[in-house]
Amino acid sequence: MKPLIFSGSSNTHLANEIAKELNLHLGKVEIVRFADSECRVRIEEDVEGKDVFIIQSLADPVDEHLMELLLMGDAVKRGEARKIIAVLPYHGYARQDRVHRPGESLSAQVVAKIIESVGIDKLITVELHNETILGFFKIPVVHLSGLSIFHKAVRELKQEVVVITPDAGALKRSQRFAEGLDAPLALIEKKRDLNTPHKLMSMRVVGDVLDKIALIVDDVIVTGGTLVNAAYLLKEKGAKEVIAAATHADFVGGADKILKDSPVDKIWVTDTIKIPSEKYFSKLNVFPIAPTIADSMKKMVK
Ligand code: R5P
């Protein structure tokens, strides 16, 4: 029996691309926002006994998109689907993977629990900030790499590249990326001000970047602060070009403008998160993630 695919409102373009890869169409769903901002969803297909995928990126506005996902999951469960698989091309709250200061919540774990609470059976997601959050789920989670999509583009540069990890916490991801290319690795030590969101306190390069292409790999770009500061530092240390490759582009505020006018020469991202057309700029290259996600979905249906 063919599976059904529904999309929340956060990235319908990507959901359509995924459906096309699978030779399917998106199922009909009504998503209404009331004047007081409450959401109501209604699944307009018969889901009984079927395998159902719900695609939703938990990007800005994260809480709205999360709530839509939960309501859709509940509606599908009530329709007695055989299996419900949530596809989260971008998993919001994944960066709140530990308690940094006393009194904070363990937000990534809270989100895992509420996703499970509506009856989702399985999850597919891409490039988590930290794989340890997989342990917060009781249901199986398929964790896909978005960064490997950029390997081909790096090889096509045919130049000496040094992979830069933008902070110590991201070392494992950057190491894996560098190994896939047989390229050397350098590290930027980044300290954040935990009392002020998005504020960086200091950065330092460890490793040789002189006359090389410095390729910063990261999970997500939000304000652009991490990349821009890293790029200034790398150019100061003699890098001849700075390329930033990040799986998710959750451009908030003026991130697009900051990046456009920055020393970052090229920015490579995927389309896990919808980038509005006015936020495109010439340095930005968006790689399609749909084939990677669709491949993983194919393996789950008989
Ligand atoms: C942080 O640890 C993440 O891996 C990203 O480096 C960070 O969230 C990017 O945020 P921004 O673009 O605001 O510096």
Tab-separated table of N, CA and C and ligand atoms in Angstrom, residues 95 129 166-167 170 173 190 192 198 200 218-227, ligand 1:
chain	number	residue	atom	x	y	z
A	95	ARG	N	19.899	22.348	19.779
A	95	ARG	CA	21.100	22.954	20.365
A	95	ARG	C	21.003	23.085	21.876
A	129	HIS	N	22.552	19.056	15.969
A	129	HIS	CA	23.668	19.801	16.558
A	129	HIS	C	24.592	18.849	17.321
A	166	PRO	N	34.204	25.174	13.729
A	166	PRO	CA	33.981	26.509	14.288
A	166	PRO	C	33.881	26.560	15.811
A	167	ASP	N	33.784	25.412	16.457
A	167	ASP	CA	33.944	25.372	17.912
A	167	ASP	C	34.222	23.940	18.347
A	170	ALA	N	31.915	20.962	17.979
A	170	ALA	CA	31.560	20.464	16.646
A	170	ALA	C	32.663	19.608	16.035
A	173	ARG	N	31.903	16.212	14.089
A	173	ARG	CA	31.274	16.416	12.772
A	173	ARG	C	32.324	16.854	11.736
A	190	LYS	N	35.853	28.813	20.422
A	190	LYS	CA	34.828	29.869	20.526
A	190	LYS	C	34.274	29.857	21.945
A	192	ARG	N	31.190	31.495	24.228
A	192	ARG	CA	29.961	32.291	24.190
A	192	ARG	C	29.706	32.909	25.555
A	198	HIS	N	23.330	34.652	21.701
A	198	HIS	CA	24.033	34.936	20.444
A	198	HIS	C	25.330	35.741	20.604
A	200	LEU	N	29.191	36.346	21.290
A	200	LEU	CA	30.459	35.616	21.379
A	200	LEU	C	31.431	36.429	22.222
A	218	ASP	N	29.567	23.661	9.599
A	218	ASP	CA	28.743	23.856	10.795
A	218	ASP	C	27.384	23.210	10.562
A	219	ASP	N	26.646	22.996	11.656
A	219	ASP	CA	25.311	22.427	11.496
A	219	ASP	C	24.320	23.481	11.029
A	220	VAL	N	24.393	24.682	11.607
A	220	VAL	CA	23.360	25.676	11.328
A	220	VAL	C	23.940	27.093	11.339
A	221	ILE	N	23.363	27.939	10.481
A	221	ILE	CA	23.659	29.374	10.533
A	221	ILE	C	22.391	30.036	11.058
A	222	VAL	N	22.532	30.865	12.070
A	222	VAL	CA	21.349	31.546	12.618
A	222	VAL	C	21.529	33.061	12.428
A	223	THR	N	22.321	33.687	13.293
A	223	THR	CA	22.554	35.131	13.101
A	223	THR	C	23.708	35.376	12.128
A	224	GLY	N	24.520	34.377	11.897
A	224	GLY	CA	25.713	34.524	11.047
A	224	GLY	C	26.947	34.925	11.850
A	225	GLY	N	26.751	35.236	13.143
A	225	GLY	CA	27.845	35.728	13.993
A	225	GLY	C	29.044	34.786	14.033
A	226	THR	N	28.799	33.494	14.231
A	226	THR	CA	29.902	32.524	14.336
A	226	THR	C	30.750	32.562	13.068
A	227	LEU	N	30.092	32.524	11.912
A	227	LEU	CA	30.811	32.458	10.634
A	227	LEU	C	31.583	33.736	10.341
B	1	R5P	C1	26.626	26.437	17.742
B	1	R5P	O1	27.182	25.766	18.568
B	1	R5P	C2	26.170	25.997	16.397
B	1	R5P	O2	26.840	24.859	15.952
B	1	R5P	C3	26.311	27.121	15.380
B	1	R5P	O3	27.694	27.417	15.219
B	1	R5P	C4	25.636	28.368	15.857
B	1	R5P	O4	24.407	28.058	16.404
B	1	R5P	C5	25.447	29.341	14.733
B	1	R5P	O5	24.750	30.442	15.240
B	1	R5P	P1	25.041	31.918	14.744
B	1	R5P	O6	24.896	31.912	13.255
B	1	R5P	O7	23.967	32.728	15.421
B	1	R5P	O8	26.399	32.280	15.221
